[in-house]
Tab-separated table of C-alpha atoms in Angstrom:
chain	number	residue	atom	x	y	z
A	288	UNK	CA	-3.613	45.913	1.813
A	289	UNK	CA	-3.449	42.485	0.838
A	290	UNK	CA	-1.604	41.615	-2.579
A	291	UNK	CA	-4.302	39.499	-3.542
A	292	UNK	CA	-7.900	39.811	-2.123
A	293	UNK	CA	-11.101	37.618	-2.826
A	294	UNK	CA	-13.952	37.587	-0.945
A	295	UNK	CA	-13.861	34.283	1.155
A	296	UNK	CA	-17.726	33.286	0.898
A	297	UNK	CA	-19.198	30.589	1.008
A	298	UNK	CA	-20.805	32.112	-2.683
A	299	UNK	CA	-24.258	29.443	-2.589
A	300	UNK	CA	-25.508	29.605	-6.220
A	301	UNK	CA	-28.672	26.473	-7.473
A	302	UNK	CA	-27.190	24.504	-9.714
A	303	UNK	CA	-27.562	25.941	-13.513
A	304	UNK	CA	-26.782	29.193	-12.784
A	305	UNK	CA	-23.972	31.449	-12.842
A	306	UNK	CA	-21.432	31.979	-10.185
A	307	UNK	CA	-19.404	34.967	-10.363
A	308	UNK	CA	-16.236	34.879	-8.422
A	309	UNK	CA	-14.007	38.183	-8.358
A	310	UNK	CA	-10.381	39.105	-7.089
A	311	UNK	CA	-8.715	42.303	-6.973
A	312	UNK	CA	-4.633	42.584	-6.967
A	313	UNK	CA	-2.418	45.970	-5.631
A	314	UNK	CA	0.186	45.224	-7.916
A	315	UNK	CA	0.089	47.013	-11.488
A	316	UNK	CA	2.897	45.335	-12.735
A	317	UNK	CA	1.230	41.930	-12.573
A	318	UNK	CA	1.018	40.663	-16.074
A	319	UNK	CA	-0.052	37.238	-15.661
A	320	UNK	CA	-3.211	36.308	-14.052
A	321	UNK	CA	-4.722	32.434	-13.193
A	322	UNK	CA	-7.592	30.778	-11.769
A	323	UNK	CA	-7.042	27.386	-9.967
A	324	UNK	CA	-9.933	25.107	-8.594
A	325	UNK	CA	-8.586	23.359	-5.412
A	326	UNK	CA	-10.854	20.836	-4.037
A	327	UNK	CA	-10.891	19.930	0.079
A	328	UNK	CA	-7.783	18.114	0.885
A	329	UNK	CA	-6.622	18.587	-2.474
A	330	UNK	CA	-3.905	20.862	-4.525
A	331	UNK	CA	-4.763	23.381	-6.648
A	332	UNK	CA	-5.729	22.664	-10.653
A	333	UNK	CA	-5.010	25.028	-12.868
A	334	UNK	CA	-8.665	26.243	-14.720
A	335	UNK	CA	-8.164	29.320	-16.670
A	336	UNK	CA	-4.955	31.706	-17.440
A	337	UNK	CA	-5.557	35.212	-19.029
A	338	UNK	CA	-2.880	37.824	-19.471
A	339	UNK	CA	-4.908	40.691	-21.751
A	340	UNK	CA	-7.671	42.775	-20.797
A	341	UNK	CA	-10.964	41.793	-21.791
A	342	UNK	CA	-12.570	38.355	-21.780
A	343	UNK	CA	-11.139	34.602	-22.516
A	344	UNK	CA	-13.918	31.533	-22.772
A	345	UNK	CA	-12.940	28.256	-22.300
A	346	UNK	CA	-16.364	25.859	-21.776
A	347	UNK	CA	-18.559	26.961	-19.328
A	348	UNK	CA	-15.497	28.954	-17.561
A	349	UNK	CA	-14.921	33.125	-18.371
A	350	UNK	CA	-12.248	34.903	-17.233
A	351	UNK	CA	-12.310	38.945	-17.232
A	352	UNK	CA	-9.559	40.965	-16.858
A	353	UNK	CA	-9.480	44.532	-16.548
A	354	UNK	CA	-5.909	45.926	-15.452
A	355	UNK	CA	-6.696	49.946	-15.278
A	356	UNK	CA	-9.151	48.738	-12.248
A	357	UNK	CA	-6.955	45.666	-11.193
A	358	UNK	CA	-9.560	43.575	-11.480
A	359	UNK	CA	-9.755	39.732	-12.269
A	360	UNK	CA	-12.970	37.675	-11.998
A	361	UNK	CA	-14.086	34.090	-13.017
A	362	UNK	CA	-17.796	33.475	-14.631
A	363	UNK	CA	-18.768	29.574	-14.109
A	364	UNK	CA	-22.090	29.213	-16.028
A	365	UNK	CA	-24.337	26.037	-15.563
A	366	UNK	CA	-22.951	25.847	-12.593
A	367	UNK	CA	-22.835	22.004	-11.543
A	368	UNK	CA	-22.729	20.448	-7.855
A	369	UNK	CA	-19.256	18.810	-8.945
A	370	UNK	CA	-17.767	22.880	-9.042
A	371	UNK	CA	-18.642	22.949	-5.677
A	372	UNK	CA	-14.426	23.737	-4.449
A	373	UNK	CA	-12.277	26.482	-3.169
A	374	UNK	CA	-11.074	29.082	-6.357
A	375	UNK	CA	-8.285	30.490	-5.871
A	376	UNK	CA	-6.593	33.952	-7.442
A	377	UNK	CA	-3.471	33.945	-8.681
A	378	UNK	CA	-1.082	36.908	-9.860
A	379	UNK	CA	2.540	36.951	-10.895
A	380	UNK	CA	4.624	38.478	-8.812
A	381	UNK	CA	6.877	41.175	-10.768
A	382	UNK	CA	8.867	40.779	-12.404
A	383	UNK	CA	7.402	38.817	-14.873
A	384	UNK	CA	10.199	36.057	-15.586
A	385	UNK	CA	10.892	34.533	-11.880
A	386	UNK	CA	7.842	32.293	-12.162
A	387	UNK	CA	6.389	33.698	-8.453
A	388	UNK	CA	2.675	33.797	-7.869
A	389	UNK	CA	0.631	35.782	-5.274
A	390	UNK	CA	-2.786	33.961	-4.344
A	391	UNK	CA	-5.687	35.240	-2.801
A	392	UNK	CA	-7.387	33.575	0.128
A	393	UNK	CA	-10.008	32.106	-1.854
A	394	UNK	CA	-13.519	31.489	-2.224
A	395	UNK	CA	-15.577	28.921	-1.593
A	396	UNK	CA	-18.409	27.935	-3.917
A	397	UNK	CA	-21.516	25.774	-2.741
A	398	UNK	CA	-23.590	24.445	-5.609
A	399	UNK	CA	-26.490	24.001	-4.378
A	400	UNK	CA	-28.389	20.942	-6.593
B	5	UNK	CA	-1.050	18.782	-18.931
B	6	UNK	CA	1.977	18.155	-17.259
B	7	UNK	CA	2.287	15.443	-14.484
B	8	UNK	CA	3.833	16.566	-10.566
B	9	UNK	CA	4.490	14.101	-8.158
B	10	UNK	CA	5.086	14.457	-4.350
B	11	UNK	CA	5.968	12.078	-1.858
B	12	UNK	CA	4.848	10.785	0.456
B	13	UNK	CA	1.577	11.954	0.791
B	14	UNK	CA	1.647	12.199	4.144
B	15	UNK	CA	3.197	12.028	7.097
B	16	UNK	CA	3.287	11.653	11.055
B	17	UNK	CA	6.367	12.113	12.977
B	18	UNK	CA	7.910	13.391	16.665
B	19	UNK	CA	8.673	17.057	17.511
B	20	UNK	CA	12.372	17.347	16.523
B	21	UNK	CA	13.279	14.939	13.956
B	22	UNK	CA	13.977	15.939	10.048
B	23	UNK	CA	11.454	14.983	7.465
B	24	UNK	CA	12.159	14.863	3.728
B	25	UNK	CA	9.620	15.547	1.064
B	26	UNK	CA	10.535	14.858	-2.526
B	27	UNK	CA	8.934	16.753	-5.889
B	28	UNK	CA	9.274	14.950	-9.176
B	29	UNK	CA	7.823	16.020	-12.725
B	30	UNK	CA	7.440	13.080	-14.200
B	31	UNK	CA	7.479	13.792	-17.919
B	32	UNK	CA	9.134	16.944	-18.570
B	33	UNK	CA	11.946	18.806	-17.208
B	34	UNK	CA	11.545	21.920	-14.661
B	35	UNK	CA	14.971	23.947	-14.413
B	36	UNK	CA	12.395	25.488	-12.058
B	37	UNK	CA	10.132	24.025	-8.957
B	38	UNK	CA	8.459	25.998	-6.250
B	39	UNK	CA	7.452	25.087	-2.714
B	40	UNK	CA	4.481	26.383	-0.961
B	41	UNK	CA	2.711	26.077	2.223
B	42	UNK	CA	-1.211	26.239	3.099
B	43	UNK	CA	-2.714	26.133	6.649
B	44	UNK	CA	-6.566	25.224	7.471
B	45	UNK	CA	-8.428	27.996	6.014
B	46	UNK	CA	-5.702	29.170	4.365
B	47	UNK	CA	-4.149	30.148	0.904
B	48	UNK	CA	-0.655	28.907	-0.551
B	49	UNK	CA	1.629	30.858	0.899
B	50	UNK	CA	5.230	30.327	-1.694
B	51	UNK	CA	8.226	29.197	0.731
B	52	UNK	CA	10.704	29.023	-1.854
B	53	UNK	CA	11.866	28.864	-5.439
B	54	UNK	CA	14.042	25.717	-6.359
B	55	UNK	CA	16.750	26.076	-8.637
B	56	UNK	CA	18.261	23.193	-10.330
B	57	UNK	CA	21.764	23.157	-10.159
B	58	UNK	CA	22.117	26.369	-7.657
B	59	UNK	CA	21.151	27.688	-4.343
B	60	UNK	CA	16.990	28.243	-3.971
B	61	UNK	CA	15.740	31.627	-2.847
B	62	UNK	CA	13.620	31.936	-0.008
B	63	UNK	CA	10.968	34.386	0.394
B	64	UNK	CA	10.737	36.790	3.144
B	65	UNK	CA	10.459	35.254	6.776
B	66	UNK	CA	11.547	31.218	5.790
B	67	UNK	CA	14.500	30.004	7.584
B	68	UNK	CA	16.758	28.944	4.932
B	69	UNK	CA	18.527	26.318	7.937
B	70	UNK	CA	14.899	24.552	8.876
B	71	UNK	CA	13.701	24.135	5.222
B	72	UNK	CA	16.414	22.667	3.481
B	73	UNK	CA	15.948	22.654	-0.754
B	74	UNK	CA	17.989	20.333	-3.392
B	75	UNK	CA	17.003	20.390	-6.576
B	76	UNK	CA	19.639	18.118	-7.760
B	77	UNK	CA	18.053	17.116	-11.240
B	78	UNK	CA	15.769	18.021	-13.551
B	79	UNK	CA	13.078	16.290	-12.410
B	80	UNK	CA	13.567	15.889	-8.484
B	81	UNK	CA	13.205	18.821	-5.941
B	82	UNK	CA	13.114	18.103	-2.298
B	83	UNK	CA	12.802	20.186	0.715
B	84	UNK	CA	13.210	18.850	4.461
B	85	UNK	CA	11.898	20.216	7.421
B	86	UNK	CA	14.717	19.871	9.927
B	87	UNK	CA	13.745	19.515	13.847
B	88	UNK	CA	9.835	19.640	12.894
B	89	UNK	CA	7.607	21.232	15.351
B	90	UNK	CA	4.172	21.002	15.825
B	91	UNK	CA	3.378	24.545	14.510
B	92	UNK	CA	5.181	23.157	11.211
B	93	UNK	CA	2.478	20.610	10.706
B	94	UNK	CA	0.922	21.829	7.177
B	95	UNK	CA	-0.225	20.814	3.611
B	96	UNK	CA	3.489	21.098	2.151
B	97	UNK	CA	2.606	21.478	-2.242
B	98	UNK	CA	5.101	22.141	-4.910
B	99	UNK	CA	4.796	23.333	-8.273
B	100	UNK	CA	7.057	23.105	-11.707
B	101	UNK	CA	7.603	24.959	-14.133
B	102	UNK	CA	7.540	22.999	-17.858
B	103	UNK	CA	10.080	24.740	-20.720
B	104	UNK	CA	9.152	26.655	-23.545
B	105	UNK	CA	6.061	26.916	-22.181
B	106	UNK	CA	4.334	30.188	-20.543
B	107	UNK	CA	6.707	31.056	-17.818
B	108	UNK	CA	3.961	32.114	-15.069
B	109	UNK	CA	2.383	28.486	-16.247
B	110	UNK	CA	2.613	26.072	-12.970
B	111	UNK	CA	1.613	22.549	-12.508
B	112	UNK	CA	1.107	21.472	-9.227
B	113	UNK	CA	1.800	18.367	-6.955
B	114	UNK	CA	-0.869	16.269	-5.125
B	115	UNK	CA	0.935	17.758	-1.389
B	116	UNK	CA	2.136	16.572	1.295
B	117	UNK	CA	0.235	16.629	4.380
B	118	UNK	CA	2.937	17.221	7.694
B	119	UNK	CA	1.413	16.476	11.091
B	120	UNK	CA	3.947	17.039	13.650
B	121	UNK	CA	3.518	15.247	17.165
């Protein structure tokens, strides 16, 4: 089992709508969770960080969090062509203070215009 | 947020010879950088965590002798790849770690693309 899994896609969405990205993590000590946008050729940008269960807005971005399933997903809404990228899962590797992050292979979004 | 430079941005060299990649936050100071590594298709896979002032820490299956890490200020990491091989050509990216800020929080560097002849 993979530390970190995402489903690799491509997720197509029309522009507007929502995409719903989702990761799941084996580790139940993971306390810190992230969502980074990397773009082709790029490195990663950090998007959204969420460390309690439940949900955290920022914009059109939502991150959920739900550790009893070891769940993590990202909500874009009104989607846009320009969040056409890679999204990457990221967990902390425990324990919590050495900084290390796990990341999942990533999914690719197409925003389709 | 906080600024991470890498350089260069890419490079081309011959199997066998040593290639130097250097990390710099450029306005704050990281007691702590990290160094990953991404294939095609691939996610970051983290090499190595880059003390300043002490020994970095490799994670399981890095040679310690081929990727060499000094993080010899606050603001400067490197990590050389000695006798590069082709199956060490990569998208080389490290991270930092700002203070007093949330300790999982990491700001990345543009990368470093290795192509190894």
């Amino acid at each position: 089992q993979k530390e970190v899994e995402q489903n690799s896609g491509p997720l197509s969405v029309p522009e507007g709508a929502i995409a719903s990205l989702n990761c799941t993590y084996s580790d139940r000590g993971s306390q810190s969770f992230f969502w980074y946008r990397q773009y082709s050729g790029k490195s990663p940008e950090l998007i959204m960080s969420i460390y309690s269960n439940g949900d955290k807005e920022d914009g059109r971005f939502t991150a959920q969090l739900n550790k009893a399933s070891q769940y993590v997903s990202l909500l874009i809404r009104d989607s846009q062509p320009s969040d056409s990228a890679t999204y990457l899962c990221a967990v902390n590797r425990p324990p919590s203070n050495t900084g290390k992050l796990i990341f999942g292979q990533g999914t690719t979004l197409q925003v389709k215009p | 947020g906080a600024v991470v430079s890498q350089h260069p941005s890419r490079v081309i060299c011959k199997s066998g010879t040593s290639v130097k990649i250097e990390c710099r936050s450029l306005d704050f100071q990281a007691t702590t950088m990290f160094w990953y590594r991404q294939f095609p298709k691939q996610s970051l896979m983290l090499m190595a965590t880059s003390n300043e002032g002490s020994k970095a820490t490799y994670e399981q299956g890095v040679e310690k002798d081929k990727f060499l890490i000094n993080h010899a200020s606050l603001t400067l990491s490197t990590l050389t790849v000695t006798s590069a091989h082709p199956e060490d050509s990569s998208f080389y990216i490290c991270s930092a770690r700002p203070p007093n800020s949330n300790q999982e929080t990491q700001y990345f560097g543009p990368g470093t693309r290795l192509l190894v002849l």
